[in-house]
JSON list of C-alpha atoms in Angstrom, two decimals:
[
{"chain": "A", "resi": 151, "resn": "MET", "atom": "CA", "xyz": [0.12, 0.03, -0.01]},
{"chain": "A", "resi": 152, "resn": "THR", "atom": "CA", "xyz": [0.93, 3.64, -0.39]},
{"chain": "A", "resi": 153, "resn": "ILE", "atom": "CA", "xyz": [0.77, 6.28, 2.31]},
{"chain": "A", "resi": 154, "resn": "ARG", "atom": "CA", "xyz": [1.24, 10.08, 2.08]},
{"chain": "A", "resi": 155, "resn": "VAL", "atom": "CA", "xyz": [3.22, 12.08, 4.80]},
{"chain": "A", "resi": 156, "resn": "GLY", "atom": "CA", "xyz": [4.24, 15.60, 4.42]},
{"chain": "A", "resi": 157, "resn": "GLY", "atom": "CA", "xyz": [3.29, 15.54, 0.71]},
{"chain": "A", "resi": 158, "resn": "TYR", "atom": "CA", "xyz": [5.28, 12.56, -0.10]},
{"chain": "A", "resi": 159, "resn": "SER", "atom": "CA", "xyz": [4.15, 9.20, -1.09]},
{"chain": "A", "resi": 160, "resn": "HIS", "atom": "CA", "xyz": [5.67, 6.12, 0.51]},
{"chain": "A", "resi": 161, "resn": "PRO", "atom": "CA", "xyz": [5.11, 2.54, -0.55]},
{"chain": "A", "resi": 162, "resn": "VAL", "atom": "CA", "xyz": [4.88, 0.23, 2.70]},
{"chain": "A", "resi": 163, "resn": "ALA", "atom": "CA", "xyz": [4.06, -3.17, 3.55]},
{"chain": "A", "resi": 164, "resn": "CYS", "atom": "CA", "xyz": [2.09, -4.42, 6.40]},
{"chain": "A", "resi": 165, "resn": "GLN", "atom": "CA", "xyz": [0.23, -7.59, 7.43]},
{"chain": "A", "resi": 166, "resn": "ASP", "atom": "CA", "xyz": [-3.24, -8.28, 6.12]},
{"chain": "A", "resi": 167, "resn": "GLY", "atom": "CA", "xyz": [-5.94, -6.44, 7.96]},
{"chain": "A", "resi": 168, "resn": "GLN", "atom": "CA", "xyz": [-3.42, -3.90, 9.26]},
{"chain": "A", "resi": 169, "resn": "GLU", "atom": "CA", "xyz": [-3.93, -1.35, 6.51]},
{"chain": "A", "resi": 170, "resn": "GLU", "atom": "CA", "xyz": [-6.38, 1.02, 8.41]},
{"chain": "A", "resi": 171, "resn": "HIS", "atom": "CA", "xyz": [-4.26, 1.02, 11.37]},
{"chain": "A", "resi": 172, "resn": "LEU", "atom": "CA", "xyz": [-1.18, 1.96, 9.26]},
{"chain": "A", "resi": 173, "resn": "GLN", "atom": "CA", "xyz": [-3.06, 4.52, 7.51]},
{"chain": "A", "resi": 174, "resn": "ARG", "atom": "CA", "xyz": [-4.17, 6.02, 11.03]},
{"chain": "A", "resi": 175, "resn": "MET", "atom": "CA", "xyz": [-0.55, 6.02, 11.93]},
{"chain": "A", "resi": 176, "resn": "ALA", "atom": "CA", "xyz": [0.70, 7.71, 8.96]},
{"chain": "A", "resi": 177, "resn": "SER", "atom": "CA", "xyz": [-2.12, 10.36, 9.26]},
{"chain": "A", "resi": 178, "resn": "GLU", "atom": "CA", "xyz": [-0.81, 11.18, 12.78]},
{"chain": "A", "resi": 179, "resn": "VAL", "atom": "CA", "xyz": [2.80, 11.51, 11.38]},
{"chain": "A", "resi": 180, "resn": "ASP", "atom": "CA", "xyz": [1.35, 13.60, 8.59]},
{"chain": "A", "resi": 181, "resn": "ARG", "atom": "CA", "xyz": [-0.47, 15.88, 11.17]},
{"chain": "A", "resi": 182, "resn": "ARG", "atom": "CA", "xyz": [2.77, 16.44, 13.10]},
{"chain": "A", "resi": 183, "resn": "VAL", "atom": "CA", "xyz": [4.62, 17.36, 10.03]},
{"chain": "A", "resi": 184, "resn": "GLY", "atom": "CA", "xyz": [1.79, 19.84, 9.06]},
{"chain": "A", "resi": 185, "resn": "ALA", "atom": "CA", "xyz": [1.86, 21.38, 12.60]},
{"chain": "A", "resi": 186, "resn": "LEU", "atom": "CA", "xyz": [5.62, 21.71, 12.26]},
{"chain": "A", "resi": 187, "resn": "ARG", "atom": "CA", "xyz": [5.35, 23.59, 9.01]},
{"chain": "A", "resi": 188, "resn": "ALA", "atom": "CA", "xyz": [2.44, 25.75, 10.42]},
{"chain": "A", "resi": 189, "resn": "MET", "atom": "CA", "xyz": [5.13, 26.91, 13.05]},
{"chain": "A", "resi": 190, "resn": "GLY", "atom": "CA", "xyz": [7.37, 28.29, 10.35]},
{"chain": "A", "resi": 191, "resn": "MET", "atom": "CA", "xyz": [9.54, 25.11, 10.04]},
{"chain": "A", "resi": 192, "resn": "GLN", "atom": "CA", "xyz": [10.66, 24.59, 6.35]},
{"chain": "A", "resi": 193, "resn": "PHE", "atom": "CA", "xyz": [13.18, 21.73, 6.27]},
{"chain": "A", "resi": 194, "resn": "GLY", "atom": "CA", "xyz": [13.50, 18.74, 3.91]},
{"chain": "A", "resi": 195, "resn": "GLU", "atom": "CA", "xyz": [11.46, 15.61, 4.26]},
{"chain": "A", "resi": 196, "resn": "ALA", "atom": "CA", "xyz": [14.05, 13.76, 6.43]},
{"chain": "A", "resi": 197, "resn": "ARG", "atom": "CA", "xyz": [14.34, 16.46, 8.87]},
{"chain": "A", "resi": 198, "resn": "MET", "atom": "CA", "xyz": [10.59, 17.10, 9.24]},
{"chain": "A", "resi": 199, "resn": "LEU", "atom": "CA", "xyz": [10.05, 13.30, 9.80]},
{"chain": "A", "resi": 200, "resn": "LEU", "atom": "CA", "xyz": [12.83, 13.25, 12.37]},
{"chain": "A", "resi": 201, "resn": "LEU", "atom": "CA", "xyz": [11.09, 16.05, 14.16]},
{"chain": "A", "resi": 202, "resn": "ALA", "atom": "CA", "xyz": [7.73, 14.40, 13.99]},
{"chain": "A", "resi": 203, "resn": "ALA", "atom": "CA", "xyz": [9.34, 11.08, 15.16]},
{"chain": "A", "resi": 204, "resn": "LEU", "atom": "CA", "xyz": [11.03, 12.95, 18.20]},
{"chain": "A", "resi": 205, "resn": "GLN", "atom": "CA", "xyz": [7.52, 14.39, 19.17]},
{"chain": "A", "resi": 206, "resn": "LEU", "atom": "CA", "xyz": [6.00, 11.03, 19.03]},
{"chain": "A", "resi": 207, "resn": "ALA", "atom": "CA", "xyz": [8.92, 9.58, 21.06]},
{"chain": "A", "resi": 208, "resn": "ASP", "atom": "CA", "xyz": [8.54, 12.31, 23.59]},
{"chain": "A", "resi": 209, "resn": "GLU", "atom": "CA", "xyz": [4.82, 11.61, 24.18]},
{"chain": "A", "resi": 210, "resn": "THR", "atom": "CA", "xyz": [5.46, 7.79, 24.27]},
{"chain": "A", "resi": 211, "resn": "SER", "atom": "CA", "xyz": [8.05, 8.46, 27.08]},
{"chain": "A", "resi": 212, "resn": "ASP", "atom": "CA", "xyz": [5.65, 10.59, 28.97]},
{"chain": "A", "resi": 213, "resn": "LEU", "atom": "CA", "xyz": [2.79, 8.09, 28.53]},
{"chain": "A", "resi": 214, "resn": "ARG", "atom": "CA", "xyz": [5.04, 5.20, 29.80]},
{"chain": "A", "resi": 215, "resn": "GLU", "atom": "CA", "xyz": [5.92, 7.25, 32.97]},
{"chain": "A", "resi": 216, "resn": "GLU", "atom": "CA", "xyz": [2.17, 7.93, 33.45]},
{"chain": "A", "resi": 217, "resn": "LEU", "atom": "CA", "xyz": [1.39, 4.22, 33.10]},
{"chain": "A", "resi": 218, "resn": "GLU", "atom": "CA", "xyz": [4.22, 3.11, 35.60]},
{"chain": "A", "resi": 219, "resn": "ALA", "atom": "CA", "xyz": [2.83, 5.87, 38.01]},
{"chain": "A", "resi": 220, "resn": "LEU", "atom": "CA", "xyz": [-0.68, 4.64, 37.74]},
{"chain": "A", "resi": 221, "resn": "LYS", "atom": "CA", "xyz": [0.49, 1.02, 38.14]},
{"chain": "A", "resi": 222, "resn": "ALA", "atom": "CA", "xyz": [2.61, 2.02, 41.35]},
{"chain": "A", "resi": 223, "resn": "GLY", "atom": "CA", "xyz": [-0.48, 4.11, 42.72]},
{"chain": "A", "resi": 224, "resn": "ARG", "atom": "CA", "xyz": [1.34, 7.25, 42.33]},
{"chain": "A", "resi": 225, "resn": "PRO", "atom": "CA", "xyz": [-0.50, 10.34, 41.19]},
{"chain": "A", "resi": 226, "resn": "VAL", "atom": "CA", "xyz": [-0.19, 11.51, 37.63]},
{"chain": "A", "resi": 227, "resn": "ALA", "atom": "CA", "xyz": [0.70, 15.17, 36.48]},
{"chain": "A", "resi": 228, "resn": "ALA", "atom": "CA", "xyz": [-2.02, 16.90, 34.58]},
{"chain": "A", "resi": 229, "resn": "THR", "atom": "CA", "xyz": [-1.45, 16.01, 30.92]},
{"chain": "A", "resi": 230, "resn": "ALA", "atom": "CA", "xyz": [-3.18, 19.04, 29.70]},
{"chain": "A", "resi": 231, "resn": "GLU", "atom": "CA", "xyz": [-0.42, 21.33, 30.94]},
{"chain": "A", "resi": 232, "resn": "ARG", "atom": "CA", "xyz": [2.29, 19.18, 29.23]},
{"chain": "A", "resi": 233, "resn": "THR", "atom": "CA", "xyz": [0.33, 18.80, 25.80]},
{"chain": "A", "resi": 234, "resn": "ALA", "atom": "CA", "xyz": [-0.40, 22.58, 25.39]},
{"chain": "A", "resi": 235, "resn": "ALA", "atom": "CA", "xyz": [1.15, 24.11, 22.68]},
{"chain": "A", "resi": 236, "resn": "ASP", "atom": "CA", "xyz": [4.48, 25.60, 23.69]},
{"chain": "A", "resi": 237, "resn": "PRO", "atom": "CA", "xyz": [6.09, 28.09, 21.49]},
{"chain": "A", "resi": 238, "resn": "ARG", "atom": "CA", "xyz": [9.68, 26.95, 22.70]},
{"chain": "A", "resi": 239, "resn": "LEU", "atom": "CA", "xyz": [8.87, 23.59, 21.23]},
{"chain": "A", "resi": 240, "resn": "ALA", "atom": "CA", "xyz": [10.00, 24.41, 17.75]},
{"chain": "A", "resi": 241, "resn": "GLU", "atom": "CA", "xyz": [13.22, 25.80, 18.80]},
{"chain": "A", "resi": 242, "resn": "TRP", "atom": "CA", "xyz": [13.96, 22.93, 21.31]},
{"chain": "A", "resi": 243, "resn": "LEU", "atom": "CA", "xyz": [13.19, 20.30, 18.33]},
{"chain": "A", "resi": 244, "resn": "ASN", "atom": "CA", "xyz": [15.48, 22.30, 15.98]},
{"chain": "A", "resi": 245, "resn": "ARG", "atom": "CA", "xyz": [18.34, 22.21, 18.58]},
{"chain": "A", "resi": 246, "resn": "LEU", "atom": "CA", "xyz": [17.76, 18.62, 19.19]},
{"chain": "A", "resi": 247, "resn": "ALA", "atom": "CA", "xyz": [17.56, 17.61, 15.53]},
{"chain": "A", "resi": 248, "resn": "GLU", "atom": "CA", "xyz": [21.06, 19.59, 14.88]},
{"chain": "A", "resi": 249, "resn": "ARG", "atom": "CA", "xyz": [22.58, 17.73, 17.50]},
{"chain": "A", "resi": 250, "resn": "ILE", "atom": "CA", "xyz": [21.48, 14.48, 16.29]},
{"chain": "A", "resi": 251, "resn": "GLU", "atom": "CA", "xyz": [22.59, 15.24, 12.74]},
{"chain": "A", "resi": 252, "resn": "GLY", "atom": "CA", "xyz": [26.15, 16.29, 14.20]},
{"chain": "A", "resi": 253, "resn": "ILE", "atom": "CA", "xyz": [26.47, 12.95, 15.86]},
{"chain": "A", "resi": 254, "resn": "ALA", "atom": "CA", "xyz": [25.43, 11.14, 12.68]},
{"chain": "A", "resi": 255, "resn": "ALA", "atom": "CA", "xyz": [27.81, 13.10, 10.71]},
{"chain": "A", "resi": 256, "resn": "ALA", "atom": "CA", "xyz": [30.53, 12.41, 13.17]},
{"chain": "A", "resi": 257, "resn": "LEU", "atom": "CA", "xyz": [29.88, 8.65, 13.17]},
{"chain": "A", "resi": 258, "resn": "GLU", "atom": "CA", "xyz": [29.87, 8.61, 9.48]},
{"chain": "A", "resi": 259, "resn": "ALA", "atom": "CA", "xyz": [33.32, 10.45, 9.20]},
{"chain": "A", "resi": 260, "resn": "PRO", "atom": "CA", "xyz": [36.08, 8.35, 8.30]}
]
């Protein structure tokens, strides 16, 4: 099947019956790429996908921490405060992406 993310088409494979799930995941990534562009970010496809992936990883980490807290019977911080749009997010993501690219370049250097 083919999914579209950030205006680009990507052929992908999945198990039978998982097409709708894969399409929902692609739509979420596409939504995040669109939100980054709406914040004024104009990078290439790979960088935009990296930034969207970092957002998803951050949310996943937060959700895991919340789940562990709930399992342990500890109180969970208000999620609305954390997920509210933060104007510093774009700057932070950009700095993080630059650091990751620097590390990758150093690893690729002879």
